Amino acid sequence: MSEFTIALAGNPNTGKTTIFNTLTGSSQHTGNWPGKTVARKEGVWRHDGDLFHIVDLPGAYSLSAFSAEEVIARDFIVENQPDAVIVVVDATNLERNLYLALQILEMTPHVALALNMMDAARAQGLKIDIPMLSDRLRIPVIPMTARAGKGMVQLEEAIAGAAQKGREAKQVAGFEFTPPFRYSQPIETALNRLIKAINQQHPLKNHYPERWLALKLLQEDETCIEKISAIPGTDDLLALARHEATHLHSFYGEDLDTIIAEERYTWLNGLVQQVVQGRLQSPTFSDRVDAVITHPVAGLFIFFAIMWVVFKLSTDVAAPFVNWIDTFVNGNFAHWVTELLALVHLENTWFASLIIDGILAGVGGVLVFVPVLMFLYMGMAIMEDSGYMARAAFVMDRYMRKLGLHGKSFVPLVLGFGCNVPAIYATRTLENPTDRILTGMLAPFMSCSARLPVYVLIATIFFPEYRTSAVLTMYILGIIMALIAGLLLRKTIFKNSEASALLIEIPSYRMPTIRNVWTEMWQRTRAFLESAATIIMGVSIVIWLLMAIPVSGHGTFADTPVDDSAFAHLAGAISPAFEPLGFGNWENASALISGFIAKEVVVSTMAQVYHVPQEPQSGAEDAGFWAQGKDSIIGLFQATVDTIKSIPAIIGINLFPPETESEPPAMMTAIRQGFEQSSGGYGALAAFAFMVYVLIYSPCVATMAAQRQELGARWMWTSIAIQLTLGWILAFVVFQGGKLLLS
């Protein structure tokens, strides 16, 4: 068995991901490129007993190293020297797509061209002479429609053949390849002189493609010059390159990069005119739909309608599965674990408390995000696979530019209303690092669904007649604070960063495939589980430890009232910081601390620390293992049914019976008294300040973990500091300003 490395390259929206998913299936894994936040996808493909490692390079329009994606793609091909490179091109936009292929052919001859979207090309009346195109480029060209699986067998054979030839060529000393394209005579003369000098430098000759390196030196590429300068004995080569570049600039009277790009496009234009015949002159289906979809007014309403559907999918539709997971992990499964511990007489020990209240609670805290993430990612995958995501970015660009961002940034921010975690991961769709960081720092200002129970509880207790208005105010305030924070960050931390222009490919509309949607859903969800899960569980165990350690009273380790625990004393130590905000007692402080794990546990923590008695569960613990297992399966089935019944609710059709659920009066009374005491008689004002603080202060640990992975530790801590500061200041203004107005 032989092993090969294959690089998959192409412009964005050419179907590269579809080909990658088809080849690698479930064997792929996702991470980040070293030192970059750009997603790295790799997978394994087996063919005729051989193993092929497929590396999906980031989508790029060229290899000029103007973006992180271009640098990654270029460096991988040059430094790692894959056995073959498969370039995926859009048959409906051949000239622009072939520009990347032409650059890659200057780096390696071991290339095959996947001419994708042939069905769309035929629909536009285009006829492409495949044999002529293959002959002119001197590489295999495989026509295909990857979404329908057409041409995949031929592509697989081409990949295997190109990889084998590439491996054999590496073993032949002095292997030479003549690129299909030659520049004008002055440039070729300079290239030949530099190639001759490079051949005299054995470390360079054996490590870099000669013609490509000569071209980069002529273009005075800073990265290449820096690497070459570090090699002893290359001073004469660099001096020659400077001399030749100066001479060419003087000869052409224009920037050499521009001349090279013009000559490439001139050659490609002639090639396309030879191999492509016919073009449909009437507007295409995409053109007619885009007249409405990208309209400045209608397009905005359509975008918000679609995002509303995605938002409802991640909240209402996912809710039955979220509830089932929470009930199963903390109910039946926790009971089974307790029974197992009882078999070894550990059921009433600190170890049992660690397992049940620490580790299992952490597992539940991780798993409840899975349905939310998967439904969110399903919506995003459908938007991307259908071609709508690019149009959404175009529609929102004019509005987001006021924040120094572009339209793509709006999608992660909107997703933040469902859950901040996938909103942070959605920033991977942004090419510019500054856009990615700024958007990732603004996303937590969006009021996620986990904050909603806190708003509803406080509003029900203190503002029963204006509950809806109070909750809506929090959502509006979050948007306003995101706008203010974005403007401040652009004027301070990112003042030297230029706002990136929106450069985006608008693909034709396509029918999303189940395979692509599922793969994107699972890969992104798995990335969350692999990265955030450890941090969430770690923090959960730390909180359990603090609640298990007795500091006062007569309790013992893992068996002490929460009032006497280290958790309560820690909350009491920080509670003075909240006194100017009107809620400076340890009970409210402890609820805010638990909110670092998940905002939805703020309510349960308040119920616990305000000594609200818990209702016993209806005999679930008395049932046997098989009965509980049966109940869990029935519960999963019911969750599936409820999920299906939730779908019509997106358009206002409610198939569920009306619920009459209210918060326990004892809890309401205790919380009201607590706020009245801590605020000196301004309970309602302090409660509103508490809602404001919950809205703005640091996000949950899952969001922090996502920020750390996507933005880096520095920006995560910066974001936390900004939100803690803004949250305190705004809550202070609300409470103290309100007192002045009321006094």
XYZ file of C-alpha atoms in Angstrom:
743
model
C 0.000 0.000 0.000
C 1.250 3.450 -0.943
C 0.359 6.716 0.760
C -0.096 9.978 -1.130
C -0.850 13.578 -0.200
C -3.351 15.416 -2.370
C -4.126 19.131 -2.154
C -7.597 20.304 -3.180
C -7.564 23.920 -4.410
C -10.049 26.275 -6.019
C -11.932 29.558 -5.854
C -14.717 29.904 -3.278
C -18.081 28.468 -4.357
C -16.712 26.148 -7.035
C -17.960 22.936 -5.403
C -14.626 22.089 -3.794
C -16.293 21.231 -0.487
C -18.711 18.863 -2.226
C -15.835 16.978 -3.845
C -13.932 16.875 -0.558
C -16.961 15.528 1.320
C -17.644 12.918 -1.355
C -14.054 11.661 -1.310
C -13.442 11.635 2.438
C -16.937 11.080 3.898
C -16.823 10.519 7.645
C -13.024 10.168 7.755
C -12.408 13.921 7.685
C -11.488 16.131 10.626
C -11.401 19.870 11.114
C -9.007 22.143 12.965
C -7.113 25.355 12.390
C -3.995 25.913 10.327
C -0.966 26.465 12.590
C -0.970 30.062 13.780
C -4.175 30.863 11.881
C -7.897 30.902 12.658
C -8.691 29.729 9.143
C -10.346 26.310 9.179
C -8.184 23.354 8.183
C -9.909 20.301 6.705
C -8.228 16.981 6.109
C -9.554 13.548 5.303
C -8.585 10.120 4.096
C -9.623 8.494 0.823
C -8.823 4.884 -0.087
C -8.547 3.769 -3.681
C -7.280 0.454 -5.081
C -5.468 -0.338 -1.846
C -3.690 3.019 -1.668
C -4.205 5.674 0.990
C -4.710 9.288 -0.059
C -4.524 12.112 2.482
C -6.777 14.841 1.083
C -6.025 18.386 2.277
C -8.764 20.908 1.488
C -6.957 24.216 0.979
C -8.862 27.430 1.811
C -10.790 28.878 -1.105
C -8.712 31.567 -2.838
C -8.932 33.579 -6.056
C -5.169 33.709 -6.520
C -1.905 32.915 -4.740
C -0.680 36.497 -4.447
C -0.531 36.203 -0.626
C -2.851 39.141 0.013
C -4.953 37.166 2.508
C -4.452 34.411 5.076
C -6.192 31.938 2.750
C -3.817 32.718 -0.121
C -0.748 32.436 2.116
C -1.889 29.059 3.469
C -2.645 27.630 0.028
C 0.617 28.876 -1.466
C 2.832 27.780 1.420
C 1.286 24.319 1.593
C 1.923 23.627 -2.087
C 5.473 25.014 -1.960
C 6.620 23.784 1.443
C 4.772 20.455 1.720
C 5.057 19.536 -1.967
C 1.930 17.326 -2.243
C 2.053 14.487 -4.747
C -0.710 16.155 -6.763
C -2.913 19.228 -6.707
C -6.519 19.012 -7.862
C -7.839 22.405 -8.961
C -11.631 22.694 -8.921
C -12.974 25.327 -11.329
C -16.429 26.641 -12.155
C -17.207 25.842 -15.791
C -19.513 28.877 -16.018
C -16.694 31.278 -15.118
C -13.709 29.649 -16.718
C -11.390 32.609 -17.304
C -11.437 33.880 -13.732
C -11.138 30.372 -12.239
C -8.252 29.345 -14.482
C -6.145 32.207 -13.130
C -5.557 30.210 -9.940
C -4.826 27.057 -11.945
C -2.243 28.947 -14.008
C -0.460 30.108 -10.853
C -0.424 26.584 -9.425
C 1.042 25.252 -12.677
C 3.994 27.577 -12.099
C 4.546 25.853 -8.740
C 4.024 22.195 -9.651
C 3.257 20.224 -12.823
C 1.391 17.503 -10.918
C -2.052 18.996 -11.435
C -5.462 17.763 -12.559
C -8.376 20.060 -13.346
C -11.891 19.252 -12.070
C -14.183 21.175 -14.425
C -17.221 21.355 -12.161
C -20.784 22.636 -12.663
C -21.006 21.419 -16.235
C -24.788 21.223 -15.881
C -24.945 24.966 -15.150
C -22.636 25.661 -18.098
C -24.890 23.705 -20.453
C -27.923 25.526 -19.055
C -26.255 28.796 -20.034
C -25.639 27.531 -23.555
C -21.883 27.025 -23.100
C -19.978 24.314 -24.964
C -16.448 23.604 -23.745
C -13.888 21.743 -25.837
C -12.457 19.512 -23.107
C -9.693 17.842 -25.193
C -8.412 21.220 -26.433
C -8.454 22.654 -22.901
C -6.519 19.656 -21.606
C -4.018 19.906 -24.465
C -3.415 23.627 -23.990
C -2.979 23.329 -20.215
C -1.012 20.042 -20.547
C -2.916 18.455 -17.654
C -5.923 16.100 -17.324
C -9.291 17.899 -17.384
C -12.318 16.068 -15.987
C -15.796 17.475 -16.726
C -18.175 16.835 -13.858
C -21.214 17.861 -11.846
C -20.084 17.030 -8.330
C -23.428 17.704 -6.657
C -25.058 14.984 -8.742
C -22.047 12.659 -8.477
C -21.375 12.869 -12.223
C -17.727 12.585 -13.151
C -16.555 11.444 -9.689
C -15.304 8.082 -10.945
C -13.255 9.786 -13.675
C -11.930 12.305 -11.146
C -10.874 9.539 -8.781
C -8.901 7.877 -11.573
C -7.327 11.221 -12.472
C -6.324 11.847 -8.856
C -4.708 8.415 -8.576
C -2.891 8.876 -11.868
C -1.655 12.390 -11.092
C -0.453 11.313 -7.645
C 1.450 8.341 -9.052
C 3.117 10.489 -11.729
C 3.933 13.120 -9.136
C 5.579 10.546 -6.869
C 7.599 9.139 -9.769
C 8.678 12.622 -10.905
C 10.042 13.422 -7.440
C 12.317 10.404 -7.707
C 13.774 11.512 -11.040
C 16.719 13.890 -10.731
C 16.465 16.935 -12.943
C 12.790 16.475 -13.776
C 11.620 19.470 -15.776
C 8.178 20.690 -16.761
C 7.397 23.375 -19.291
C 4.428 25.485 -18.125
C 1.692 26.067 -20.685
C 2.125 29.835 -20.508
C 5.123 32.036 -21.275
C 5.502 35.709 -20.435
C 6.771 38.390 -22.793
C 10.416 38.124 -23.813
C 11.921 40.634 -21.319
C 10.308 38.843 -18.369
C 11.288 35.391 -19.667
C 14.888 36.558 -20.132
C 15.019 37.801 -16.540
C 13.436 34.571 -15.301
C 16.016 32.439 -17.135
C 18.866 34.396 -15.556
C 17.421 33.965 -12.112
C 16.683 30.253 -12.669
C 20.298 29.730 -13.663
C 21.438 31.447 -10.449
C 18.969 29.435 -8.368
C 20.289 26.170 -9.819
C 23.661 27.056 -8.393
C 22.134 27.162 -4.915
C 21.439 23.518 -4.096
C 19.298 24.186 -0.963
C 17.031 26.396 -3.075
C 16.971 24.105 -6.091
C 15.891 21.123 -4.012
C 13.348 22.961 -1.883
C 11.526 25.466 -4.088
C 10.116 25.265 -7.639
C 12.729 27.131 -9.676
C 10.482 29.073 -12.025
C 8.041 30.011 -9.260
C 10.831 31.221 -6.956
C 12.391 33.274 -9.761
C 9.034 34.901 -10.443
C 8.498 35.703 -6.744
C 11.956 37.279 -6.511
C 11.219 39.394 -9.580
C 7.961 40.504 -7.966
C 9.943 41.355 -4.815
C 7.732 39.174 -2.648
C 8.646 40.084 0.940
C 7.958 36.641 2.410
C 10.135 34.865 -0.129
C 12.947 37.388 0.141
C 12.920 37.017 3.925
C 13.187 33.224 3.688
C 15.926 33.338 1.055
C 17.908 35.947 3.013
C 18.140 33.497 5.923
C 20.042 31.024 3.723
C 23.829 31.621 3.628
C 25.363 32.492 0.261
C 22.251 33.949 -1.375
C 23.302 37.613 -1.380
C 24.344 37.526 -5.048
C 21.024 35.929 -6.034
C 19.030 38.602 -4.208
C 21.177 41.353 -5.744
C 20.558 39.903 -9.209
C 16.821 39.760 -8.517
C 16.781 43.421 -7.460
C 18.711 44.393 -10.582
C 16.371 42.489 -12.901
C 13.254 43.860 -11.159
C 14.541 47.423 -11.463
C 15.331 46.904 -15.132
C 11.867 45.477 -15.891
C 10.124 48.265 -14.003
C 12.089 50.797 -16.036
C 11.375 48.925 -19.289
C 7.605 48.625 -18.787
C 7.152 51.844 -16.856
C 4.605 50.092 -14.677
C 4.398 47.871 -11.626
C 5.628 44.372 -12.504
C 2.784 42.669 -10.592
C 0.299 44.455 -12.831
C 2.170 43.474 -16.008
C 2.321 39.809 -14.959
C -1.391 39.723 -14.087
C -2.321 41.395 -17.385
C -0.253 38.918 -19.419
C -1.808 35.971 -17.592
C -5.347 37.230 -18.197
C -4.571 38.042 -21.833
C -3.416 34.480 -22.402
C -6.402 33.050 -20.508
C -8.813 35.230 -22.472
C -7.455 33.855 -25.723
C -7.599 30.303 -24.390
C -11.233 30.656 -23.249
C -12.270 32.127 -26.596
C -10.801 29.041 -28.279
C -12.291 26.354 -26.044
C -15.661 27.910 -25.118
C -18.442 28.476 -27.599
C -21.921 30.004 -27.158
C -23.437 31.951 -24.342
C -27.051 32.424 -23.385
C -27.819 36.130 -23.758
C -31.179 36.234 -21.940
C -31.185 36.658 -18.126
C -30.610 33.415 -16.254
C -32.820 32.105 -13.463
C -30.295 33.395 -10.918
C -30.390 36.852 -12.507
C -34.174 37.037 -12.291
C -34.283 35.864 -8.659
C -31.419 38.159 -7.670
C -33.384 41.170 -8.899
C -35.598 40.586 -5.840
C -33.248 38.840 -3.399
C -30.541 41.541 -3.594
C -32.928 44.506 -3.835
C -31.956 47.204 -1.281
C -35.397 47.101 0.369
C -37.013 43.770 -0.514
C -33.718 41.941 -0.014
C -33.489 43.273 3.541
C -36.937 41.947 4.480
C -36.189 38.590 2.843
C -32.915 38.333 4.738
C -34.572 39.015 8.103
C -37.321 36.505 7.290
C -34.772 33.793 6.524
C -32.710 34.601 9.617
C -35.928 34.476 11.671
C -36.490 30.932 10.419
C -32.906 29.950 11.322
C -33.341 31.600 14.722
C -36.581 29.724 15.386
C -34.957 26.462 14.292
C -32.208 26.878 16.874
C -34.590 27.846 19.686
C -38.141 26.550 19.376
C -37.525 23.582 17.078
C -34.407 22.449 18.949
C -36.018 22.946 22.379
C -37.632 19.465 22.709
C -34.273 17.751 22.168
C -32.555 20.190 24.559
C -35.122 19.376 27.251
C -34.820 15.642 26.619
C -31.024 15.694 26.911
C -31.179 17.746 30.117
C -33.791 15.406 31.617
C -31.989 12.249 30.530
C -28.492 13.243 31.703
C -29.547 14.791 35.013
C -32.431 12.374 35.595
C -32.339 8.743 34.553
C -28.653 8.584 33.640
C -27.632 10.284 36.877
C -29.834 7.808 38.765
C -28.181 4.866 36.989
C -24.744 6.177 37.904
C -25.882 6.575 41.506
C -27.090 2.963 41.539
C -23.733 1.787 40.192
C -21.933 3.743 42.887
C -24.238 2.181 45.470
C -23.037 -1.273 44.407
C -19.565 -0.338 45.667
C -20.951 1.614 48.647
C -19.927 5.044 47.355
C -23.380 6.564 46.912
C -23.151 8.950 49.889
C -19.530 10.023 49.465
C -17.825 13.102 48.071
C -16.793 10.977 45.083
C -20.466 10.398 44.192
C -21.115 14.134 44.518
C -18.177 14.846 42.205
C -19.467 12.408 39.599
C -23.134 13.487 39.774
C -22.986 17.189 40.603
C -19.658 17.953 38.969
C -18.839 15.766 35.986
C -22.364 14.755 34.917
C -23.569 18.323 35.337
C -20.704 19.389 33.081
C -21.578 16.714 30.518
C -25.168 17.868 30.511
C -24.044 21.464 30.144
C -22.105 20.485 27.023
C -24.640 18.159 25.430
C -27.588 20.542 25.691
C -25.797 22.763 23.183
C -25.677 20.013 20.552
C -29.283 20.308 19.250
C -29.012 24.103 19.222
C -25.742 23.967 17.293
C -26.891 21.343 14.837
C -30.079 23.193 13.912
C -28.155 26.451 13.603
C -25.498 24.830 11.448
C -28.177 23.142 9.366
C -29.665 26.540 8.583
C -26.250 27.989 7.788
C -25.289 24.992 5.641
C -28.494 25.291 3.618
C -27.880 29.007 3.139
C -24.304 28.366 2.013
C -25.036 25.330 -0.149
C -27.927 27.023 -1.922
C -25.872 30.110 -2.760
C -27.908 32.484 -0.586
C -25.231 33.267 2.023
C -23.198 35.319 -0.462
C -26.287 37.331 -1.350
C -27.106 37.933 2.331
C -23.629 39.366 2.836
C -24.114 41.621 -0.198
C -27.468 42.910 1.092
C -26.146 43.714 4.578
C -22.828 45.169 3.450
C -24.007 48.776 3.224
C -25.269 48.684 6.812
C -22.377 46.811 8.424
C -19.826 49.119 6.798
C -20.803 51.792 9.316
C -19.122 49.596 11.939
C -16.086 49.078 9.754
C -17.262 45.558 8.917
C -18.839 44.057 5.830
C -22.020 42.138 5.195
C -20.701 38.705 6.138
C -20.317 39.885 9.734
C -24.051 40.302 10.168
C -24.859 36.589 10.005
C -22.800 35.652 13.111
C -24.310 38.596 15.011
C -27.855 37.491 14.202
C -27.014 33.914 15.187
C -25.964 35.314 18.556
C -29.627 35.824 19.422
C -29.994 32.056 19.419
C -26.680 31.150 21.037
C -23.397 33.034 21.273
C -21.345 29.842 20.828
C -22.244 29.091 17.186
C -22.156 32.847 16.548
C -18.453 32.849 17.452
C -17.788 29.781 15.301
C -19.694 31.397 12.427
C -16.958 34.065 12.244
C -14.902 31.460 10.371
C -16.749 32.593 7.248
C -14.921 35.952 7.497
C -11.662 36.097 5.557
C -10.163 39.199 7.178
C -8.636 38.539 10.656
C -9.684 41.976 11.947
C -13.280 41.391 10.855
C -13.194 37.983 12.522
C -11.895 39.338 15.829
C -14.188 42.377 15.949
C -17.277 40.351 15.052
C -16.359 37.695 17.616
C -16.060 40.373 20.303
C -19.423 41.924 19.417
C -21.407 38.671 19.173
C -21.750 38.214 22.997
C -23.642 41.524 23.175
C -26.484 39.806 21.337
C -28.962 38.574 23.938
C -28.849 34.795 23.570
C -31.830 32.589 24.379
C -30.161 31.420 27.617
C -30.596 34.913 29.090
C -34.322 34.892 28.352
C -35.370 32.871 31.469
C -33.593 35.433 33.659
C -35.379 38.336 31.959
C -38.746 36.607 32.209
C -38.302 35.755 35.898
C -37.222 39.258 36.959
C -39.802 40.975 34.737
C -42.585 38.729 36.059
C -41.676 39.546 39.658
C -41.080 43.286 39.353
C -42.816 44.399 36.128
C -45.775 42.021 35.675
C -47.829 44.521 33.653
C -44.920 45.430 31.381
C -43.171 42.068 31.199
C -43.014 41.873 27.397
C -41.766 45.448 27.097
C -39.079 44.854 29.721
C -37.792 41.741 27.934
C -37.867 43.432 24.520
C -35.911 46.361 25.981
C -33.061 43.977 26.825
C -32.820 42.759 23.235
C -32.850 46.296 21.861
C -30.292 47.430 24.443
C -27.969 44.571 23.447
C -28.040 45.704 19.818
C -27.387 49.337 20.804
C -24.452 48.331 23.020
C -22.990 46.211 20.204
C -23.144 49.235 17.901
C -21.525 51.494 20.501
C -18.852 48.927 21.372
C -18.113 48.346 17.673
C -17.653 52.063 17.024
C -15.443 52.450 20.122
C -13.284 49.470 19.171
C -12.865 50.848 15.641
C -11.779 54.196 17.097
C -9.361 52.672 19.624
C -7.985 49.133 19.445
C -8.605 48.699 15.702
C -8.047 52.311 14.643
C -5.050 51.343 12.495
C -6.898 48.486 10.796
C -8.444 49.291 7.471
C -12.007 48.166 6.869
C -11.870 45.321 4.367
C -13.802 45.570 1.154
C -16.449 42.976 0.407
C -14.999 40.668 -2.226
C -17.374 37.774 -2.625
C -18.337 35.300 -5.305
C -22.062 35.286 -6.144
C -22.707 31.683 -7.244
C -25.695 30.368 -9.120
C -28.573 29.013 -7.057
C -28.335 25.315 -6.309
C -30.383 22.715 -4.509
C -28.652 21.870 -1.200
C -27.615 18.238 -0.898
C -28.320 16.187 2.208
C -24.733 14.937 2.273
C -23.209 18.420 2.269
C -25.636 19.799 4.837
C -25.125 16.858 7.197
C -21.335 16.955 6.834
C -21.173 20.684 7.582
C -23.532 20.260 10.560
C -21.551 17.439 12.077
C -18.064 18.826 11.413
C -18.871 22.175 13.011
C -20.665 20.608 15.961
C -17.811 18.185 16.526
C -15.355 21.078 16.520
C -17.341 22.606 19.390
C -17.450 19.336 21.331
C -13.720 18.787 20.924
C -12.711 22.290 21.981
C -15.286 23.769 24.355
C -16.289 20.591 26.202
C -13.070 20.336 28.220
C -13.258 23.922 29.408
C -16.956 23.743 30.303
C -16.515 20.544 32.292
C -13.427 21.920 33.997
C -15.238 25.020 35.187
C -18.233 22.926 36.279
C -15.957 20.833 38.496
C -14.362 23.971 39.965
C -17.808 25.363 40.849
C -18.766 22.000 42.388
C -15.563 22.037 44.440
C -16.313 25.528 45.745
C -19.839 24.483 46.709
C -18.517 21.291 48.352
C -15.953 22.941 50.628
C -17.437 23.991 53.991
C -16.062 27.281 55.298
C -18.441 27.832 58.207
C -21.148 25.913 60.043
C -21.034 22.202 60.801
C -21.139 20.740 57.301
C -18.590 18.318 55.855
C -16.918 18.163 52.476
C -19.543 17.693 49.722
C -22.303 17.790 52.354
C -22.682 21.395 53.444
C -25.455 24.003 53.040
C -24.690 26.387 50.215
C -24.714 29.309 52.699
C -21.708 27.795 54.494
C -19.742 26.810 51.383
C -16.678 28.418 49.856
C -18.920 29.334 46.929
C -21.111 31.497 49.184
C -18.086 33.101 50.833
C -16.520 33.832 47.449
C -19.790 35.380 46.316
C -19.894 37.358 49.532
C -16.365 38.611 48.900
C -17.265 40.057 45.505
C -20.785 41.198 46.414
C -19.596 44.657 47.621
C -18.702 45.420 43.986
C -22.423 45.200 43.188
C -23.642 47.389 46.058
C -23.570 50.575 43.910
C -25.691 48.662 41.385
C -28.401 47.822 43.902
C -27.941 44.044 44.123
C -24.921 43.703 46.393
C -25.881 40.610 48.416
C -24.133 37.260 48.188
C -27.210 35.490 46.804
C -27.322 37.637 43.675
C -23.530 37.574 43.354
C -23.526 33.774 43.472
C -26.157 33.664 40.722
C -23.925 35.863 38.560
C -20.944 33.582 39.252
C -22.925 30.516 38.159
C -23.910 32.497 35.068
C -20.324 32.148 33.904
C -21.084 28.469 33.301
C -24.424 29.031 31.606
C -26.812 31.962 31.816
C -29.790 29.635 32.115
C -28.530 28.347 35.502
C -28.849 31.833 37.018
C -32.510 31.110 37.748
C -31.860 27.700 39.329
C -29.023 29.154 41.413
C -31.304 31.912 42.699
C -33.896 29.293 43.611
C -31.235 27.376 45.534
C -29.554 30.242 47.396
C -32.858 31.918 48.266
C -33.851 28.628 49.955
C -36.773 27.803 47.688
C -37.804 24.169 48.354
C -37.497 21.884 45.335
C -40.441 19.744 44.292
C -39.601 16.042 44.358
C -39.695 14.284 41.021
C -42.639 11.991 40.454
C -41.299 8.607 41.383
C -38.749 8.356 38.609
C -36.108 7.151 41.033
C -38.311 4.287 42.225
C -38.649 2.761 38.776
C -36.319 -0.004 37.665
C -33.520 0.272 35.123
C -35.552 -1.124 32.231
C -38.559 1.044 33.068
C -36.377 4.141 33.131
C -34.711 3.088 29.889
C -38.115 2.644 28.304
C -39.164 6.089 29.580
C -36.026 7.607 28.079
C -36.698 6.029 24.684
C -40.320 7.166 24.803
C -39.092 10.608 25.812
C -36.737 10.707 22.822
C -39.565 9.684 20.522
C -41.794 12.366 22.058
C -39.014 14.941 21.622
C -38.819 14.016 17.940
C -42.585 14.383 17.574
C -42.538 17.705 19.428
C -39.704 18.905 17.194
C -41.759 18.126 14.093
C -44.786 19.839 15.679
C -42.603 22.881 16.410
C -41.794 23.473 12.738
C -45.206 25.032 11.849
C -44.728 27.418 14.790
C -42.112 29.212 12.680
C -44.962 30.703 10.652
C -47.282 31.137 13.648
C -49.149 27.801 13.626
C -49.077 26.416 17.170
C -49.887 22.697 17.428
C -49.290 22.545 21.182
C -51.997 23.010 23.815
C -51.813 26.256 25.791
C -49.557 26.122 28.830
C -50.393 27.655 32.169
C -47.026 27.725 33.855
C -45.900 30.253 36.422
C -42.901 30.731 38.682
C -43.276 29.448 42.275
C -44.693 32.234 44.497
C -42.152 31.410 47.218
C -39.320 32.093 44.808
C -40.879 35.375 43.694
C -41.344 36.547 47.261
C -37.813 35.608 48.322
C -36.184 37.283 45.336
C -38.300 40.423 45.737
C -37.307 40.707 49.399
C -33.655 40.134 48.537
C -33.582 42.967 45.983
C -35.537 45.302 48.282
C -33.018 44.754 51.091
C -29.901 45.070 48.911
C -31.161 48.247 47.213
C -32.472 50.086 50.219
C -36.062 50.035 49.068
C -35.483 50.451 45.312
C -36.097 46.795 44.445
C -37.613 47.289 40.985
C -34.821 49.638 39.946
C -32.160 47.230 41.224
C -33.883 44.354 39.422
C -33.809 46.253 36.135
C -30.105 47.027 36.678
C -29.594 43.302 37.361
C -31.217 42.451 34.009
C -28.932 44.970 32.277
C -25.876 43.443 33.939
C -26.917 39.903 32.955
C -27.295 41.155 29.376
C -23.826 42.684 29.101
C -21.436 41.048 31.566
C -19.129 38.234 30.503
C -20.670 35.444 28.408
C -20.885 31.833 29.516
C -17.830 29.614 29.649
C -18.839 27.874 26.407
C -18.722 31.209 24.593
C -15.396 32.020 26.245
C -14.026 28.693 25.035
C -15.233 29.435 21.513
C -13.638 32.896 21.643
C -10.368 31.443 22.847
C -10.304 28.915 20.024
C -11.356 31.293 17.253
C -9.850 34.609 18.379
C -7.058 33.625 20.742
C -6.614 34.019 24.515
C -5.622 37.691 24.257
C -8.822 38.735 22.535
C -10.937 36.491 24.756
C -9.665 38.251 27.892
C -9.998 41.634 26.195
C -13.607 40.865 25.350
C -14.333 39.716 28.921
C -12.760 42.857 30.385
C -14.746 45.117 28.055
C -18.047 43.427 28.859
C -17.470 43.355 32.616
C -16.583 47.050 32.559
C -19.457 48.122 30.309
C -21.911 45.942 32.230
C -20.952 47.501 35.566
C -21.003 51.062 34.207
C -24.384 50.712 32.510
C -25.996 48.981 35.509
C -24.553 51.726 37.736
C -26.031 54.421 35.500
C -29.408 52.683 35.501
C -29.594 52.257 39.288
C -27.970 55.460 40.495
C -29.534 57.562 37.735
C -32.923 56.048 38.504
C -32.524 56.834 42.205
C -31.799 60.467 41.393
C -34.905 60.685 39.226
C -37.108 59.006 41.821
C -35.786 60.897 44.840
